[in-house]
Amino acid sequence: GQQVMQIPQYQHVQEGEDFTTYCNSSTTLSNIQWYKQRPGGHPVFLIQLVKSGEVKKQKRLTFQFGEAKKNSSLHITATQTTDVGTYFCAGPPNDYKLSFGAGTTVTVRA
Amino acid sequence: DTGVSQDPRHKITKRGQNVTFRCDPISEHNRLYWYRQTLGQGPEFLTYFQNEAQLEKSRLLSDRFSAERPKGSFSTLEIQRTEQGDSAMYLCASSSPDTQYFGPGTRLTVL
């Protein structure tokens, strides 16, 4: 079945620095979705990418979908303490359920 | 609050007991999902409803698990004869049609 892998598993970032987290699927995805889960919270939808090579920005967050639609990345610039949490990518193996990666857990050093 | 709600938020039970969780989706959403999340992992799909019809069940959902969505509104997830391995966060999500919005989850601890 489809597997979604995320790297790195943990990201320790100095406040103000940039970082990127990567998501790779074993199969081609129709779309990819990104979620953020704060400590003790639940996954919150961030964005969905559908088109090959698509790039979307949300303030300091830049999301990219690979040309082959098998990988994606999330780049955060000028990291802030509010960016702390676990970022999940998820792809649908069919038209409804989502297959989630294990997430990248981000901690920020002030 | 117009988001997805779940009840209870926390449940502690003894091994062998039955537990039932409730999910109230966003009112206009016809799709409802149950996921299970353990520490350090992403949510794992359990089951999916389109209106009142349960269209798919994961192999993770053993015979001890049953889910219903009567009248296509709220949903319940029951676990019979709980085991320690059932300890996890049980998340409900709803969508119409694609973007899934998650509830706060029910954290189950089986002693």
Short mmCIF file of C-alpha atoms in Angstrom, two decimals:
data_model
loop_
_atom_site.label_atom_id
_atom_site.label_comp_id
_atom_site.label_asym_id
_atom_site.label_seq_id
_atom_site.Cartn_x
_atom_site.Cartn_y
_atom_site.Cartn_z
CA GLY A 1 0.00 0.00 0.00
CA GLN A 2 0.92 3.62 -0.16
CA GLN A 3 3.54 4.85 2.26
CA VAL A 4 4.29 8.45 3.07
CA MET A 5 7.67 9.16 4.60
CA GLN A 6 8.76 12.40 6.23
CA ILE A 7 12.24 13.62 7.05
CA PRO A 8 13.60 14.71 9.35
CA GLN A 9 11.64 13.25 12.24
CA TYR A 10 12.87 16.02 14.54
CA GLN A 11 13.98 19.53 13.70
CA HIS A 12 15.60 21.74 16.34
CA VAL A 13 15.78 25.28 15.05
CA GLN A 14 17.25 28.50 16.39
CA GLU A 15 14.64 31.23 16.44
CA GLY A 16 14.99 33.32 13.30
CA GLU A 17 16.52 30.56 11.18
CA ASP A 18 14.96 28.81 8.21
CA PHE A 19 14.32 25.10 7.78
CA THR A 20 12.72 22.65 5.39
CA THR A 21 10.88 19.40 5.99
CA TYR A 22 10.36 16.84 3.26
CA CYS A 23 7.64 14.37 2.40
CA ASN A 24 8.01 11.43 -0.01
CA SER A 25 5.38 9.02 -1.24
CA SER A 26 5.91 5.56 -2.67
CA THR A 27 3.16 6.25 -5.21
CA THR A 28 1.95 9.19 -7.26
CA LEU A 29 -0.49 11.34 -5.34
CA SER A 30 -3.57 13.09 -6.65
CA ASN A 31 -2.96 15.77 -4.07
CA ILE A 32 -1.03 16.32 -0.87
CA GLN A 33 -2.20 18.00 2.29
CA TRP A 34 -0.23 19.47 5.16
CA TYR A 35 -1.38 19.61 8.76
CA LYS A 36 0.08 21.11 11.92
CA GLN A 37 -0.43 19.60 15.35
CA ARG A 38 0.54 21.65 18.37
CA PRO A 39 1.65 19.78 21.51
CA GLY A 40 -1.46 18.34 23.13
CA GLY A 41 -3.61 19.42 20.21
CA HIS A 42 -5.16 17.89 17.13
CA PRO A 43 -4.12 18.12 13.46
CA VAL A 44 -5.11 21.41 11.89
CA PHE A 45 -5.34 21.70 8.12
CA LEU A 46 -2.79 24.06 6.58
CA ILE A 47 -2.94 23.61 2.82
CA GLN A 48 -3.65 21.31 -0.10
CA LEU A 49 -1.51 21.07 -3.23
CA VAL A 50 -2.96 19.52 -6.36
CA LYS A 51 -0.96 20.47 -9.44
CA SER A 52 2.44 19.14 -10.44
CA GLY A 53 5.14 21.63 -9.41
CA GLU A 54 2.65 23.76 -7.49
CA VAL A 55 4.02 26.26 -4.98
CA LYS A 56 1.86 27.98 -2.39
CA LYS A 57 2.81 30.44 0.32
CA GLN A 58 1.22 31.25 3.64
CA LYS A 59 3.14 34.11 5.22
CA ARG A 60 6.47 32.53 6.25
CA LEU A 61 5.49 29.04 5.08
CA THR A 62 6.17 27.86 1.52
CA PHE A 63 4.73 24.57 0.31
CA GLN A 64 5.84 22.81 -2.85
CA PHE A 65 4.52 19.78 -4.72
CA GLY A 66 7.03 17.88 -6.81
CA GLU A 67 6.86 17.60 -10.57
CA ALA A 68 6.24 13.86 -10.35
CA LYS A 69 3.63 14.39 -7.61
CA LYS A 70 5.46 11.96 -5.34
CA ASN A 71 7.12 14.42 -3.02
CA SER A 72 6.48 17.68 -1.26
CA SER A 73 8.28 20.11 0.97
CA LEU A 74 7.47 22.72 3.58
CA HIS A 75 9.93 25.57 4.07
CA ILE A 76 9.60 27.92 7.01
CA THR A 77 11.54 31.18 7.06
CA ALA A 78 12.50 33.17 10.15
CA THR A 79 11.22 30.52 12.54
CA GLN A 80 9.23 31.77 15.52
CA THR A 81 8.22 30.08 18.76
CA THR A 82 4.68 29.89 17.39
CA ASP A 83 5.97 27.43 14.77
CA VAL A 84 6.51 24.76 17.43
CA GLY A 85 4.58 21.56 16.75
CA THR A 86 4.49 18.54 14.48
CA TYR A 87 3.96 19.02 10.78
CA PHE A 88 2.31 16.16 8.91
CA CYS A 89 1.94 15.60 5.23
CA ALA A 90 -0.86 13.35 4.06
CA GLY A 91 -1.78 11.91 0.72
CA PRO A 92 -4.96 10.18 -0.34
CA PRO A 93 -4.51 6.61 -1.62
CA ASN A 94 -8.07 6.99 -2.90
CA ASP A 95 -10.57 9.77 -3.02
CA TYR A 96 -11.30 10.00 0.67
CA LYS A 97 -8.99 8.56 3.30
CA LEU A 98 -5.60 10.09 4.06
CA SER A 99 -2.31 8.30 4.59
CA PHE A 100 -0.22 10.36 7.00
CA GLY A 101 3.52 10.48 7.41
CA ALA A 102 5.02 10.20 10.90
CA GLY A 103 5.53 13.95 10.99
CA THR A 104 8.39 16.35 11.64
CA THR A 105 8.42 17.63 15.20
CA VAL A 106 9.80 21.14 15.41
CA THR A 107 11.28 22.72 18.52
CA VAL A 108 12.57 26.27 18.62
CA ARG A 109 15.47 27.64 20.67
CA ALA A 110 14.89 31.23 21.68
CA ASP B 1 -18.56 26.44 17.96
CA THR B 2 -19.00 25.12 14.43
CA GLY B 3 -16.04 22.74 14.42
CA VAL B 4 -15.88 18.99 14.94
CA SER B 5 -16.55 18.01 18.54
CA GLN B 6 -15.74 14.79 20.34
CA ASP B 7 -16.85 13.41 23.66
CA PRO B 8 -15.37 12.49 26.05
CA ARG B 9 -11.99 14.16 25.72
CA HIS B 10 -10.37 11.67 28.04
CA LYS B 11 -11.33 8.14 29.03
CA ILE B 12 -9.57 5.86 31.48
CA THR B 13 -10.84 2.32 31.62
CA LYS B 14 -9.80 -1.06 32.85
CA ARG B 15 -8.82 -3.82 30.50
CA GLY B 16 -11.83 -5.82 29.39
CA GLN B 17 -14.33 -2.98 29.69
CA ASN B 18 -16.31 -1.53 26.79
CA VAL B 19 -16.03 2.12 25.83
CA THR B 20 -17.94 4.33 23.42
CA PHE B 21 -16.85 7.62 21.90
CA ARG B 22 -18.99 10.18 20.13
CA CYS B 23 -18.17 12.52 17.28
CA ASP B 24 -20.28 15.42 16.05
CA PRO B 25 -19.06 16.56 12.63
CA ILE B 26 -19.39 19.98 11.05
CA SER B 27 -23.08 20.09 10.22
CA GLU B 28 -22.89 20.40 6.45
CA HIS B 29 -20.21 17.73 6.04
CA ASN B 30 -21.42 14.42 4.67
CA ARG B 31 -18.13 12.57 5.10
CA LEU B 32 -16.91 11.42 8.49
CA TYR B 33 -13.69 9.62 9.37
CA TRP B 34 -12.18 7.94 12.40
CA TYR B 35 -8.43 7.80 12.91
CA ARG B 36 -6.21 6.49 15.68
CA GLN B 37 -3.00 8.22 16.69
CA THR B 38 -0.29 6.86 18.97
CA LEU B 39 2.65 8.78 20.35
CA GLY B 40 5.15 9.85 17.73
CA GLN B 41 3.02 8.71 14.81
CA GLY B 42 0.66 10.31 12.37
CA PRO B 43 -3.04 9.51 12.44
CA GLU B 44 -3.94 6.07 11.07
CA PHE B 45 -7.18 5.62 9.16
CA LEU B 46 -9.78 3.42 10.84
CA THR B 47 -13.06 3.89 9.01
CA TYR B 48 -15.07 6.23 6.80
CA PHE B 49 -18.73 7.15 6.41
CA GLN B 50 -20.46 8.87 3.55
CA ASN B 51 -23.71 10.02 5.13
CA GLU B 52 -24.92 6.99 7.09
CA ALA B 53 -23.11 4.40 4.99
CA GLN B 54 -19.85 2.94 6.31
CA LEU B 55 -17.83 2.55 3.13
CA GLU B 56 -14.48 1.30 4.35
CA LYS B 57 -12.95 -0.25 7.41
CA SER B 58 -9.22 -0.55 7.95
CA ARG B 59 -7.63 -3.85 8.86
CA LEU B 60 -6.64 -2.03 12.05
CA LEU B 61 -10.29 -2.19 13.04
CA SER B 62 -10.62 -5.60 14.67
CA ASP B 63 -13.93 -7.28 15.44
CA ARG B 64 -13.88 -5.57 18.82
CA PHE B 65 -14.35 -2.20 17.13
CA SER B 66 -17.63 -1.00 15.69
CA ALA B 67 -18.64 2.36 14.34
CA GLU B 68 -22.03 3.75 13.46
CA ARG B 69 -23.41 6.92 12.00
CA PRO B 70 -27.19 6.75 12.34
CA LYS B 71 -29.06 9.28 10.21
CA GLY B 72 -25.79 10.52 8.76
CA SER B 73 -25.15 12.98 11.57
CA PHE B 74 -23.10 12.14 14.65
CA SER B 75 -21.03 8.99 14.85
CA THR B 76 -20.05 6.61 17.62
CA LEU B 77 -17.02 4.36 17.91
CA GLU B 78 -17.29 1.47 20.34
CA ILE B 79 -14.46 -0.69 21.53
CA GLN B 80 -15.43 -3.91 23.26
CA ARG B 81 -13.21 -5.83 25.68
CA THR B 82 -10.55 -3.15 25.65
CA GLU B 83 -6.89 -4.12 25.66
CA GLN B 84 -3.86 -2.12 26.72
CA GLY B 85 -2.86 -1.87 23.08
CA ASP B 86 -6.01 0.13 22.43
CA SER B 87 -4.56 3.06 24.38
CA ALA B 88 -4.30 5.92 21.90
CA MET B 89 -5.86 9.16 20.76
CA TYR B 90 -8.99 8.54 18.70
CA LEU B 91 -9.57 11.34 16.23
CA CYS B 92 -12.67 12.11 14.25
CA ALA B 93 -12.65 14.25 11.13
CA SER B 94 -15.27 15.45 8.71
CA SER B 95 -15.09 16.86 5.20
CA SER B 96 -17.15 18.07 2.29
CA PRO B 97 -15.70 16.94 0.07
CA ASP B 98 -11.90 16.85 0.42
CA THR B 99 -10.34 18.90 3.19
CA GLN B 100 -10.59 17.03 6.46
CA TYR B 101 -11.18 18.97 9.67
CA PHE B 102 -10.24 17.16 12.84
CA GLY B 103 -11.89 17.21 16.23
CA PRO B 104 -9.94 17.52 19.49
CA GLY B 105 -9.81 13.74 19.91
CA THR B 106 -10.59 11.32 22.71
CA ARG B 107 -7.55 10.09 24.60
CA LEU B 108 -8.11 6.52 25.76
CA THR B 109 -6.01 4.96 28.47
CA VAL B 110 -6.52 1.27 29.19
CA LEU B 111 -5.12 0.14 32.52
#
